[in-house]
PDB file of C-alpha atoms in Angstrom:
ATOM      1  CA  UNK A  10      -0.102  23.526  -7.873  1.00  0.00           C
ATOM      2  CA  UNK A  11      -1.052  20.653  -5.455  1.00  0.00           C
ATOM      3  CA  UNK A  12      -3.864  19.695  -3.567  1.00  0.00           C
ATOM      4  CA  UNK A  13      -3.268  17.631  -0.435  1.00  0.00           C
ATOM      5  CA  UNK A  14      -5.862  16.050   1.270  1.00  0.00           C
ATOM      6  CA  UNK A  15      -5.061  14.728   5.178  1.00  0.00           C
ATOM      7  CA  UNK A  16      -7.540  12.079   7.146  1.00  0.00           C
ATOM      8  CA  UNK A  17      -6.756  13.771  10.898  1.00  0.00           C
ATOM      9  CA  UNK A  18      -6.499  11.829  14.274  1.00  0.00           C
ATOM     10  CA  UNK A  19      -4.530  13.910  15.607  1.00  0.00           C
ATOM     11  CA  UNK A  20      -5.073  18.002  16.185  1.00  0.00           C
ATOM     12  CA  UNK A  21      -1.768  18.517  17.045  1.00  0.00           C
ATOM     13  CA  UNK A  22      -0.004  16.439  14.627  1.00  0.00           C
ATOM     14  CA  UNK A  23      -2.092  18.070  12.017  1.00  0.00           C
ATOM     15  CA  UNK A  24      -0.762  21.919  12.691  1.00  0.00           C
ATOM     16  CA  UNK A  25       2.758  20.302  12.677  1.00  0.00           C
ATOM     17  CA  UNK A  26       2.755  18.751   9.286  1.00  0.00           C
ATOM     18  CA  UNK A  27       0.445  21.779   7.721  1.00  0.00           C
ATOM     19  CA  UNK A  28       3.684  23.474   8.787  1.00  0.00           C
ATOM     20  CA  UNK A  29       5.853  21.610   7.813  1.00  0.00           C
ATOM     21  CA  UNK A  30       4.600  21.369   4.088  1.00  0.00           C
ATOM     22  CA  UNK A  31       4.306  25.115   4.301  1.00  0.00           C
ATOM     23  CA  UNK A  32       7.676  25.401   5.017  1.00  0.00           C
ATOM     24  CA  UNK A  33       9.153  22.977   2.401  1.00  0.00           C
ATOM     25  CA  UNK A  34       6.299  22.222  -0.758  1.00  0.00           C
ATOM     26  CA  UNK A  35       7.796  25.692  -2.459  1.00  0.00           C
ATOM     27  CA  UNK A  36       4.338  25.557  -5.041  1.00  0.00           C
ATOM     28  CA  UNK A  37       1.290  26.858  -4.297  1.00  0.00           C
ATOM     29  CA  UNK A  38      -0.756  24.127  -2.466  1.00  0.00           C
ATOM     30  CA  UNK A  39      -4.170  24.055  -0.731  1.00  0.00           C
ATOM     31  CA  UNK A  40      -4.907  21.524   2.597  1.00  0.00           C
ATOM     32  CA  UNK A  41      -8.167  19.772   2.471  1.00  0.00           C
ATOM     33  CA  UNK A  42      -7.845  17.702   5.839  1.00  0.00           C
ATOM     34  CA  UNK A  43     -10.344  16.194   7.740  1.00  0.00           C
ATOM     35  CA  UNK A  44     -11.048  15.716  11.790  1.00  0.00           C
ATOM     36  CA  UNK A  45     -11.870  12.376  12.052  1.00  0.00           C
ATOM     37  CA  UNK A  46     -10.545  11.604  15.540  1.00  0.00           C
ATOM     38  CA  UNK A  47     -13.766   9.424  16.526  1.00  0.00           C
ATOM     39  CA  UNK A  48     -12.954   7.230  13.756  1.00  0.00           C
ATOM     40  CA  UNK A  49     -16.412   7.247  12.280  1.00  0.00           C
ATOM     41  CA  UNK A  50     -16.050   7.642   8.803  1.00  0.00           C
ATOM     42  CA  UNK A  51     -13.297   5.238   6.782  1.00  0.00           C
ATOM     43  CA  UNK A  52     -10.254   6.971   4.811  1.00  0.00           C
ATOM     44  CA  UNK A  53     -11.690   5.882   1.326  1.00  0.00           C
ATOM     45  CA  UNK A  54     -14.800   7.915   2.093  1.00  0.00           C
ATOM     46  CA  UNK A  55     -13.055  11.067   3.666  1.00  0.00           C
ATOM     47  CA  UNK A  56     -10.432  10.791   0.593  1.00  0.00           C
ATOM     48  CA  UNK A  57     -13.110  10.670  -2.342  1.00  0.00           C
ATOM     49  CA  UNK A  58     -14.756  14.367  -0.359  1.00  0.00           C
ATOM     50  CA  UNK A  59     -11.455  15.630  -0.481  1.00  0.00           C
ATOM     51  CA  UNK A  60     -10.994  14.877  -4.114  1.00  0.00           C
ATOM     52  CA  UNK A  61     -13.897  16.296  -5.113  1.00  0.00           C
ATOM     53  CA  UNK A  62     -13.319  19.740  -3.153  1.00  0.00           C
ATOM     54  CA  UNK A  63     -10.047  19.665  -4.648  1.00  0.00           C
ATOM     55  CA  UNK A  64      -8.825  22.460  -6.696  1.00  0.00           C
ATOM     56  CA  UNK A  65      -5.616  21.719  -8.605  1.00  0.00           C
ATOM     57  CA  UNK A  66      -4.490  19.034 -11.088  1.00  0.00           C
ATOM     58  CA  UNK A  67      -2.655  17.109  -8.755  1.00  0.00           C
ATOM     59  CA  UNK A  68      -3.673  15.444  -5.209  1.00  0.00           C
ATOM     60  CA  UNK A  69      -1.398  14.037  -2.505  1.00  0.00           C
ATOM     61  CA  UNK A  70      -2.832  11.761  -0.183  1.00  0.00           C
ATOM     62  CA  UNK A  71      -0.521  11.639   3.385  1.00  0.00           C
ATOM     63  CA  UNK A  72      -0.706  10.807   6.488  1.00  0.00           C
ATOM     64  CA  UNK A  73      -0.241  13.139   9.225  1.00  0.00           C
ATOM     65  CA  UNK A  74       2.782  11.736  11.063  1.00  0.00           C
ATOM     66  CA  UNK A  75       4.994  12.762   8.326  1.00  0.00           C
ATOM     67  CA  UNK A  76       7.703  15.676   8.100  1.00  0.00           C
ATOM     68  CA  UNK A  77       9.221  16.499   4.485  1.00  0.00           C
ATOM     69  CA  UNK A  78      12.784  17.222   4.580  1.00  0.00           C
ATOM     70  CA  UNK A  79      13.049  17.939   1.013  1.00  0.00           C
ATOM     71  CA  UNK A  80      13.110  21.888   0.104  1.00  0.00           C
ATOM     72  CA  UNK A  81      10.970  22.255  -2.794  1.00  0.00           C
ATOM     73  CA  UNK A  82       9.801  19.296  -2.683  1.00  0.00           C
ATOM     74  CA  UNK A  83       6.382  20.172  -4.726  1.00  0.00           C
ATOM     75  CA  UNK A  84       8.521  20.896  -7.665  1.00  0.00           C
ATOM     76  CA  UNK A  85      10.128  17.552  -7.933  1.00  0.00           C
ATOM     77  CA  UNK A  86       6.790  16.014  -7.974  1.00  0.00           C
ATOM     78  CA  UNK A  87       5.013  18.207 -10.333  1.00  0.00           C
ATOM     79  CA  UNK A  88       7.869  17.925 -12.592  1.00  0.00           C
ATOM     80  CA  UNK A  89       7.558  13.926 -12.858  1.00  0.00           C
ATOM     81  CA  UNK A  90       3.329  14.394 -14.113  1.00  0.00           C
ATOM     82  CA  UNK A  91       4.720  17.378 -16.140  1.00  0.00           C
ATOM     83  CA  UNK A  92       7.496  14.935 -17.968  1.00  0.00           C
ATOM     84  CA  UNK A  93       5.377  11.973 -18.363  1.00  0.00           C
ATOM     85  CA  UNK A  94       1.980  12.069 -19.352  1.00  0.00           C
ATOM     86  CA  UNK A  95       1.715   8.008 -18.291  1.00  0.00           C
ATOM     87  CA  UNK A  96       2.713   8.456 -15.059  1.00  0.00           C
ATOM     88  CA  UNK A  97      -0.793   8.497 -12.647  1.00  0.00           C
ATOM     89  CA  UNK A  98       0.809   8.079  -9.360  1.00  0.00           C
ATOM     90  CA  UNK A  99       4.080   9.407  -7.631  1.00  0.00           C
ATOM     91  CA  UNK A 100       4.714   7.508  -4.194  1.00  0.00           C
ATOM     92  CA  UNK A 101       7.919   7.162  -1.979  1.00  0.00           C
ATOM     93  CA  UNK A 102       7.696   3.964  -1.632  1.00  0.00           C
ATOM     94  CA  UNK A 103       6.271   0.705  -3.521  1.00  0.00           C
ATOM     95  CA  UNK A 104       6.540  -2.865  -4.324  1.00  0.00           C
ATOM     96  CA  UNK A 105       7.436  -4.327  -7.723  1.00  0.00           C
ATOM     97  CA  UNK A 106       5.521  -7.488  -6.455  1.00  0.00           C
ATOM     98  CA  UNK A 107       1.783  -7.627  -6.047  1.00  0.00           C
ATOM     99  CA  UNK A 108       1.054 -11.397  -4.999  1.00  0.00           C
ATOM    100  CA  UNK A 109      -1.800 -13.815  -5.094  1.00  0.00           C
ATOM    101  CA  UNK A 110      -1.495 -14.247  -1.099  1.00  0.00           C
ATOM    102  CA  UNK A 111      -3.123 -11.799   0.879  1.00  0.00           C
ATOM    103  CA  UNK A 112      -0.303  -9.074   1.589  1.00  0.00           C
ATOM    104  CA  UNK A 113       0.206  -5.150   1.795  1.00  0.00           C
ATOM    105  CA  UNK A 114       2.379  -3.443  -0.989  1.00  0.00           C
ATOM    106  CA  UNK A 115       4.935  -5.763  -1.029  1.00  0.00           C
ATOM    107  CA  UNK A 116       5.770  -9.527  -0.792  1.00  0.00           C
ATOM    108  CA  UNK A 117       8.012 -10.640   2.043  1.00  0.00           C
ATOM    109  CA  UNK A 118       8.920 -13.766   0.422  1.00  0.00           C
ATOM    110  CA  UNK A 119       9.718 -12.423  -2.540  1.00  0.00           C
ATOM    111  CA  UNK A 120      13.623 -12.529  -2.947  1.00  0.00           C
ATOM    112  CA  UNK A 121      14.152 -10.670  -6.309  1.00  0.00           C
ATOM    113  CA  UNK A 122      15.486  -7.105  -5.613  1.00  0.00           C
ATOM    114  CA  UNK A 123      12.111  -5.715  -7.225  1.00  0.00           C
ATOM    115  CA  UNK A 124      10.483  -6.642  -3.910  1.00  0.00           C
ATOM    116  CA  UNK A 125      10.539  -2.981  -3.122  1.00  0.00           C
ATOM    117  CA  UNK A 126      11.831   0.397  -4.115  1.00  0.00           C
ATOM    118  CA  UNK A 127      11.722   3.018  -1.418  1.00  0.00           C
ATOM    119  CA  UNK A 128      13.551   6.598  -0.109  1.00  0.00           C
ATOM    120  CA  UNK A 129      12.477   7.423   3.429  1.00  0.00           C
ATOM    121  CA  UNK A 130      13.147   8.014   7.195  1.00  0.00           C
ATOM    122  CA  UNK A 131      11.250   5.750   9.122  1.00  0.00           C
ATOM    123  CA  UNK A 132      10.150   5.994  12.811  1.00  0.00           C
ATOM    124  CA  UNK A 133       9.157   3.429  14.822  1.00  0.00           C
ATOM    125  CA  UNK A 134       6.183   3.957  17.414  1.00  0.00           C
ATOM    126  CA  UNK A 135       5.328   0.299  18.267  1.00  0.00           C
ATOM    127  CA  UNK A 136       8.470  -1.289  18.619  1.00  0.00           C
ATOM    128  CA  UNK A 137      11.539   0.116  20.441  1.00  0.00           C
ATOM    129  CA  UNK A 138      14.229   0.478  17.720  1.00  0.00           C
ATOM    130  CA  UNK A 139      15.975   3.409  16.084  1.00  0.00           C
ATOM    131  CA  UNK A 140      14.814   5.485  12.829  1.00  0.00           C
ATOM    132  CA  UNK A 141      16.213   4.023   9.911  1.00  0.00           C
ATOM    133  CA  UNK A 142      17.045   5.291   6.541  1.00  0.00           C
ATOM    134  CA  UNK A 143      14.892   2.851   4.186  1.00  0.00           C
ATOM    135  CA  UNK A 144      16.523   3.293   0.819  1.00  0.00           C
ATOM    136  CA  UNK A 145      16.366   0.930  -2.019  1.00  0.00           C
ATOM    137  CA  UNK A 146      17.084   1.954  -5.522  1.00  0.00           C
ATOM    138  CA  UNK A 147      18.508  -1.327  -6.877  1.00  0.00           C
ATOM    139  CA  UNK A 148      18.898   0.190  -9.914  1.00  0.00           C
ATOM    140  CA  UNK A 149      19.816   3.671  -9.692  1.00  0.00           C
ATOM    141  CA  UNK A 150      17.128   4.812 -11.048  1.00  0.00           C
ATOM    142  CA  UNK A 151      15.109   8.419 -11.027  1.00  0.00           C
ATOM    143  CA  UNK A 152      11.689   6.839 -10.979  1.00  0.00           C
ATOM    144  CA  UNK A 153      11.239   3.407 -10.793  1.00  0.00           C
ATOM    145  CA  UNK A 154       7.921   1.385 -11.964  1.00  0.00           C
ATOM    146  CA  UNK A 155       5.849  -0.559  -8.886  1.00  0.00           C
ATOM    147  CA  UNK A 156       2.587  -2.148  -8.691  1.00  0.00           C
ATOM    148  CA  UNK A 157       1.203  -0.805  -5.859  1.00  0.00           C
ATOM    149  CA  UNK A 158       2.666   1.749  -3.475  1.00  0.00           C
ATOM    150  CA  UNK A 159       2.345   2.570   0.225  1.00  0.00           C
ATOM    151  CA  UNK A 160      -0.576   5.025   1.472  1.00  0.00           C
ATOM    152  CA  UNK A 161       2.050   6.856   3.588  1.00  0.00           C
ATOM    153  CA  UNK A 162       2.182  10.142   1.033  1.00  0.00           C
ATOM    154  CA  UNK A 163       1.324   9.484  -2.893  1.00  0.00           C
ATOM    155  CA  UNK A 164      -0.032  11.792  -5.392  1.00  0.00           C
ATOM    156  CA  UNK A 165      -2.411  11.730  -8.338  1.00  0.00           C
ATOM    157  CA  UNK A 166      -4.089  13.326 -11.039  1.00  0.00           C
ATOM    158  CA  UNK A 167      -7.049  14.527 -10.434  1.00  0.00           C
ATOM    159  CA  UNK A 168      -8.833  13.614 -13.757  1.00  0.00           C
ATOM    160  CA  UNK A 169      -7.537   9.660 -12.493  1.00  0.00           C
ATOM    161  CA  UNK A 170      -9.794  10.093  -9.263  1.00  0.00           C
ATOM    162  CA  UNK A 171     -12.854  11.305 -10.983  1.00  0.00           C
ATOM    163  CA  UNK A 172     -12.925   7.812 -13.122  1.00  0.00           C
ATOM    164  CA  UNK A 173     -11.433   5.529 -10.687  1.00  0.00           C
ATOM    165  CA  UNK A 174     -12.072   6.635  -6.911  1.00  0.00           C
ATOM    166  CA  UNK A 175     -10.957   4.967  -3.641  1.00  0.00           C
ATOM    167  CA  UNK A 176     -13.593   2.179  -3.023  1.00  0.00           C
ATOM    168  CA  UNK A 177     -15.979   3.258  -0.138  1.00  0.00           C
ATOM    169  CA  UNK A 178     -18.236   0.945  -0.823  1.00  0.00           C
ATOM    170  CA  UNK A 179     -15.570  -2.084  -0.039  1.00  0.00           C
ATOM    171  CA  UNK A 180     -13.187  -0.685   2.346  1.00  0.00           C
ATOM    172  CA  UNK A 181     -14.932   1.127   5.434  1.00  0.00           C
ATOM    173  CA  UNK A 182     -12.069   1.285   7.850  1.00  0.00           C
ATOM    174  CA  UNK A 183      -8.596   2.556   7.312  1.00  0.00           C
ATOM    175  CA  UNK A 184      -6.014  -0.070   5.665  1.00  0.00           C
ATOM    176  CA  UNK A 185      -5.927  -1.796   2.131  1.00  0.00           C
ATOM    177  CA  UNK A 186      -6.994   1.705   0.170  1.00  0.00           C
ATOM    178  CA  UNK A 187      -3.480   2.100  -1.184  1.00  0.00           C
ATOM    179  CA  UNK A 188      -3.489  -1.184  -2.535  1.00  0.00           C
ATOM    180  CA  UNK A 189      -6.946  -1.547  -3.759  1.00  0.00           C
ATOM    181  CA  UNK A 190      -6.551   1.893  -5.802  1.00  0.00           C
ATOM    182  CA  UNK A 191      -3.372   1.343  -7.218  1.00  0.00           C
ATOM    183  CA  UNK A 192      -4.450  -2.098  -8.538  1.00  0.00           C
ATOM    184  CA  UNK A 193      -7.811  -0.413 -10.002  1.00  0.00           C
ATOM    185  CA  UNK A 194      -5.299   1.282 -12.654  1.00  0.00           C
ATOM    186  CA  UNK A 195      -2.508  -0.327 -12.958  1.00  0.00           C
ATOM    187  CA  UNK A 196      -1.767  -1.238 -16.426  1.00  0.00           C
ATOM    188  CA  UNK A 197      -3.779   2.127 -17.360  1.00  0.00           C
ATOM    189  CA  UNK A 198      -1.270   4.306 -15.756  1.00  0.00           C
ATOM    190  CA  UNK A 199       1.868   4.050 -14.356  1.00  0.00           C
ATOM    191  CA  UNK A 200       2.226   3.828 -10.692  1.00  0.00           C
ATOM    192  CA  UNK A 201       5.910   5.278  -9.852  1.00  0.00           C
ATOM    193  CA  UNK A 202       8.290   5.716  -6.571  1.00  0.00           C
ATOM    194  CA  UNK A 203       9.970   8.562  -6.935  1.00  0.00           C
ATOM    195  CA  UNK A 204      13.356   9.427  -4.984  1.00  0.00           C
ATOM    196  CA  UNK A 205      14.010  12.882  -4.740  1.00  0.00           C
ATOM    197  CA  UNK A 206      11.416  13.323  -2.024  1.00  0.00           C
ATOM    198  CA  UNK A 207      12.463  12.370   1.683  1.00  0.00           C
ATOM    199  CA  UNK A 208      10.404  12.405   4.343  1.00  0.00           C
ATOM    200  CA  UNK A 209      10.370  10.613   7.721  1.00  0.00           C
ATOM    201  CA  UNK A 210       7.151   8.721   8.928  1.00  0.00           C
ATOM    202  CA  UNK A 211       6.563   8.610  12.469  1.00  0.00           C
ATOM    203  CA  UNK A 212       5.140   5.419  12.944  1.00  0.00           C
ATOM    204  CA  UNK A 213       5.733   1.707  11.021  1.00  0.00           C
ATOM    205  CA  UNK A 214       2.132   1.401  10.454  1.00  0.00           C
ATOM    206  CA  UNK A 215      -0.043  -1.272  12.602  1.00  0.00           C
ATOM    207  CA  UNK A 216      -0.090  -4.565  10.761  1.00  0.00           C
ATOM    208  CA  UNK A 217      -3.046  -6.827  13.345  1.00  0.00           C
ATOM    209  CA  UNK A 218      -6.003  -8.457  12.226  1.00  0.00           C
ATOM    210  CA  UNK A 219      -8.213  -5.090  11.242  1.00  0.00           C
ATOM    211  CA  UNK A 220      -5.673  -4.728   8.615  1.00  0.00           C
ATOM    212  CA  UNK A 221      -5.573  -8.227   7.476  1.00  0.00           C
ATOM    213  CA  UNK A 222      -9.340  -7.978   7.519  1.00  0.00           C
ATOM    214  CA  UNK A 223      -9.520  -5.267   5.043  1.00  0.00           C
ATOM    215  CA  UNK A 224      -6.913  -6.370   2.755  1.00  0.00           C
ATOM    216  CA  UNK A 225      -8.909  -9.532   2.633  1.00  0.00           C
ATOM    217  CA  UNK A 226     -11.524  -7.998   1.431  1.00  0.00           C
ATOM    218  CA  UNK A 227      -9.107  -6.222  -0.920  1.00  0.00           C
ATOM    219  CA  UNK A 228      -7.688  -9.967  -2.329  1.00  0.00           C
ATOM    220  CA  UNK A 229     -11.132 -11.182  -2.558  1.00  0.00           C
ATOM    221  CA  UNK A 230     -11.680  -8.205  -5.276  1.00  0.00           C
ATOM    222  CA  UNK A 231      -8.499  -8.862  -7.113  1.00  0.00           C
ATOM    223  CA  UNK A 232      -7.544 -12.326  -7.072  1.00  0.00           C
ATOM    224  CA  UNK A 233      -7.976 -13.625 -10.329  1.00  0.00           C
ATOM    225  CA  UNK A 234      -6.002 -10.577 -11.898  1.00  0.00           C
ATOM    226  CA  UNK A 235      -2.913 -11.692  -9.259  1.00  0.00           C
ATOM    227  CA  UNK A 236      -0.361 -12.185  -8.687  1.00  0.00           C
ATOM    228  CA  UNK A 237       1.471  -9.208 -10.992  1.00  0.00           C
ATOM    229  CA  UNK A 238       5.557  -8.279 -11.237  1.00  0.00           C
ATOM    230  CA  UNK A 239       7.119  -5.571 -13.089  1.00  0.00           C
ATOM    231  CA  UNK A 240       9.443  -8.170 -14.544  1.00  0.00           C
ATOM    232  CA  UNK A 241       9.889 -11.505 -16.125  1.00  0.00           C
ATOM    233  CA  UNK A 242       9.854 -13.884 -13.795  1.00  0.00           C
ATOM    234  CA  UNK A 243       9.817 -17.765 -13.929  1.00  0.00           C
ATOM    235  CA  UNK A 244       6.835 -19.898 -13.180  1.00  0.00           C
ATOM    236  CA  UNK A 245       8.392 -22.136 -10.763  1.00  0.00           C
ATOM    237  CA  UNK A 246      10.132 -18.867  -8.970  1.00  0.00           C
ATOM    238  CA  UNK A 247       6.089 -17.156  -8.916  1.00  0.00           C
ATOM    239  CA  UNK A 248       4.696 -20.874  -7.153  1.00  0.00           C
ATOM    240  CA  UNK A 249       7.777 -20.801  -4.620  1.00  0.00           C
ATOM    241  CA  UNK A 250       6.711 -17.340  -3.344  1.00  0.00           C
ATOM    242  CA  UNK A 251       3.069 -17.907  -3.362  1.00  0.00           C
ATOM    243  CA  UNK A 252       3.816 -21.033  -1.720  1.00  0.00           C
ATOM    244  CA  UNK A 253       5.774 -19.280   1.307  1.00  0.00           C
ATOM    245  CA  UNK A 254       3.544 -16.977   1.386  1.00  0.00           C
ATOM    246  CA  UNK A 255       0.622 -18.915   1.965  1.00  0.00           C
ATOM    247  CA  UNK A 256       1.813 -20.750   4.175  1.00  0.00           C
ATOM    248  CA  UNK A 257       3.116 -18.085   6.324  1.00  0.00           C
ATOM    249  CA  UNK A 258      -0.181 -16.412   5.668  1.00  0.00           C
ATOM    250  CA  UNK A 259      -1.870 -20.127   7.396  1.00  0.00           C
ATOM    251  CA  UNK A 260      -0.098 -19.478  10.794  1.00  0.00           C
ATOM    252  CA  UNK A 261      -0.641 -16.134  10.999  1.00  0.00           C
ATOM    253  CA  UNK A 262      -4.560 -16.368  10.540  1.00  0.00           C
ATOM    254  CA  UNK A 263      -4.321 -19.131  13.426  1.00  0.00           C
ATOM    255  CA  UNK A 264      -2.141 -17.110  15.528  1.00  0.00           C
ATOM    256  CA  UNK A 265      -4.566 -14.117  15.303  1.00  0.00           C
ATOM    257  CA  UNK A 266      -7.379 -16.500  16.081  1.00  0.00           C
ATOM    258  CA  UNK A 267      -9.403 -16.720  12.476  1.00  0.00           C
ATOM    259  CA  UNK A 268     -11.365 -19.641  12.526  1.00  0.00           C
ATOM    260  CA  UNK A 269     -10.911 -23.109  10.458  1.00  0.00           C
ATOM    261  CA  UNK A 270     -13.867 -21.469   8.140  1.00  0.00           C
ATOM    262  CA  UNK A 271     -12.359 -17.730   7.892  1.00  0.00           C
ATOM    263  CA  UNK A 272      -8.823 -19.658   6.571  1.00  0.00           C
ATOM    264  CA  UNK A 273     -10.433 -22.384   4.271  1.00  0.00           C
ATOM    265  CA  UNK A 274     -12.292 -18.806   2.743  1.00  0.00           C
ATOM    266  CA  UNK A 275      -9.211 -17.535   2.289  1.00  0.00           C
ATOM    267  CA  UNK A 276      -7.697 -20.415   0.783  1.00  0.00           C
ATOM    268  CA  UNK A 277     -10.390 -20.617  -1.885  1.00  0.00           C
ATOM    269  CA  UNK A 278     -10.131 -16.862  -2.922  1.00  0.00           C
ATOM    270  CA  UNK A 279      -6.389 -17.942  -3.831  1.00  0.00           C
ATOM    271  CA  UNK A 280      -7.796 -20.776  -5.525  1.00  0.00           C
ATOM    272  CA  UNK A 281      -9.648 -18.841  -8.552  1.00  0.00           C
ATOM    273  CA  UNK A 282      -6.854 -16.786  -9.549  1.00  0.00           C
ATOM    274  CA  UNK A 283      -6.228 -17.658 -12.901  1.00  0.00           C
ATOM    275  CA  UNK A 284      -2.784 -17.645 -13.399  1.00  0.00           C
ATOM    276  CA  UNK A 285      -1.296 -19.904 -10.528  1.00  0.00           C
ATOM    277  CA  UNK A 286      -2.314 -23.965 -10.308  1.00  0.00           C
ATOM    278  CA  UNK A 287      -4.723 -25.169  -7.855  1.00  0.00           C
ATOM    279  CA  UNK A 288      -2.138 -27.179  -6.495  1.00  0.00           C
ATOM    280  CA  UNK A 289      -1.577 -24.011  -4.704  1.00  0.00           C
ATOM    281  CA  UNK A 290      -4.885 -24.004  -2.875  1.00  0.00           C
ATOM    282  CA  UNK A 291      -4.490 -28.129  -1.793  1.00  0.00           C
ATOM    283  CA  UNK A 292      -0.796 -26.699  -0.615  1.00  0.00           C
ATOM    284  CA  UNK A 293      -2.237 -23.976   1.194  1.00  0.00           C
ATOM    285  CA  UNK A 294      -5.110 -26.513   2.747  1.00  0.00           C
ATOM    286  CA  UNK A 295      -3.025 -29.165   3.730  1.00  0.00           C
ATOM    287  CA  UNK A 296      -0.526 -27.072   5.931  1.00  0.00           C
ATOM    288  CA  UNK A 297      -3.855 -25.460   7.488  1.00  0.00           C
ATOM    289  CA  UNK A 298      -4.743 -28.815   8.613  1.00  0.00           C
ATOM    290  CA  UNK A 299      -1.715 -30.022   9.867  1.00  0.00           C
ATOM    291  CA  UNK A 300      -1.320 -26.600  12.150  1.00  0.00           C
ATOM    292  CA  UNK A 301      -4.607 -27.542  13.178  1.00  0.00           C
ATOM    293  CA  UNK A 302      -3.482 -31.123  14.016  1.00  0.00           C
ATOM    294  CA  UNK A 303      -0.437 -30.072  14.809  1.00  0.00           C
ATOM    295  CA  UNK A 304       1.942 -32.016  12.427  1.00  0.00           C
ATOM    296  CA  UNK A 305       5.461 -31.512  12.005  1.00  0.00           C
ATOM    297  CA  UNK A 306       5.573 -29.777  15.652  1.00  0.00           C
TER     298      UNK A 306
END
């Protein structure tokens, strides 16, 4: 039996996907969803009510611009928490790679296959292109290991939520609670994508500066426990991809208008991690100053 909880913007979009789960879940299930269409109360807040009012063993979190294509698809999941007892959280999607530079579930400059692992349809809303089957099993597995995975649609145990809840406190708006939770137990339980559960999500998701804000906030919580792989990988291949990613990370914070003070912040969160050099942070600082002086251009 599974509880799912749904943060609402949308009344419409709402009555389809209570529907649609209807229609496809094939366990009994209960919908705890929320009208929050004025935006004044933050997903990490609406999430913990809905935990609480919960009344089954296992909760799925998921967005309301989904559609499950999967018959049944509350049996697959149910039977993954049923045949491992380790397993905390079932997602569709999820990166192997949680790095030291400010980022969402997965790493763009991260070249090893374990960047991510995901099965889904995806829409596009913002940009004009065609829906896309995103599927990425690089090793043909049923249930592959991640550090974090995306918000989109993931479920949990219950008993996980009561001891470790989404962090209202922190995170007010609505971005950065996927990752934030999932690194609050990883390494206590094991945080899965599963891939016998298709969906298609309407929309790409909104990546702008209220999203970089809050997973700011997010690295600032985290940072010396980052950056974290599912795999062996070497220390020079770890400083590359921090290094890109800093970097990157650098021009985008000028390009969306953060000041010289909001970066340099930045810079010194990724400074105190304690498993990557401080070299790192001078890297980091001396390609902020040279966009700022414009360098190299």
């Amino acid at each position: 039996m599974i509880s799912i909880v749904i943060c609402s913007a949308n009344a419409n979009d709402l009555r389809l996907v209570s529907r649609n789960i209807e229609q496809t879940i094939g366990v009994p299930f209960e919908i705890i969803s929320f009208d929050n269409s004025d935006g004044k109360k933050g997903i990490c807040e609406l999430y913990n009510i809905g935990a609480k009012k919960a009344k089954f063993d296992i909760i799925c979190f998921m967005h309301e611009d989904i559609r499950i294509d999967t018959p049944d698809w509350g049996k697959n999941v149910l039977d993954k928490f049923a045949g491992r007892a380790d397993i905390g959280v079932v997602g569709v999607a999820g990166g192997g790679y949680k790095s030291l530079t400010p980022s969402g579930w997965y790493c763009l400059e991260y070249k090893s296959v374990d960047r991510y692992f995901q099965n889904l349809l995806q829409g596009f809303k913002l940009d004009e292109k065609d829906e896309i089957h995103a599927y990425h099993n690089p090793y043909e597995q049923k249930v592959s290991e991640v550090i974090c995975v995306d918000g989109l649609w993931f479920c949990v145990r219950k008993e996980i939520l009561e001891e470790k809840p989404f962090d209202e406190e922190l995170l007010k708006g609505f971005h950065g609670y996927d990752v934030d939770f999932c690194l609050n137990i990883y390494g206590k339980h094991k945080i899965v994508v599963v891939y016998d559960v298709l969906m298609k999500h309407a929309s790409e998701g909104n990546f702008n500066k209220n999203w970089l804000d809050e997973i700011l906030k997010v690295h600032k919580k985290w940072t010396k426990s980052l950056p974290l792989t599912i795999s062996d990988v070497a220390d020079i291949e770890l400083y590359d991809t921090e290094e890109a990613a800093l970097k990157n990370l650098v021009e985008q914070m000028i390009e969306w208008k953060y000041s010289f003070y909001q970066i340099h912040r930045m810079l010194l969160t990724v400074g105190k991690s304690g498993k990557m050099p401080l070299r790192l942070f001078f890297k980091g600082y001396a390609h902020l100053v040279e966009q700022k002086l414009g360098i190299g251009k």
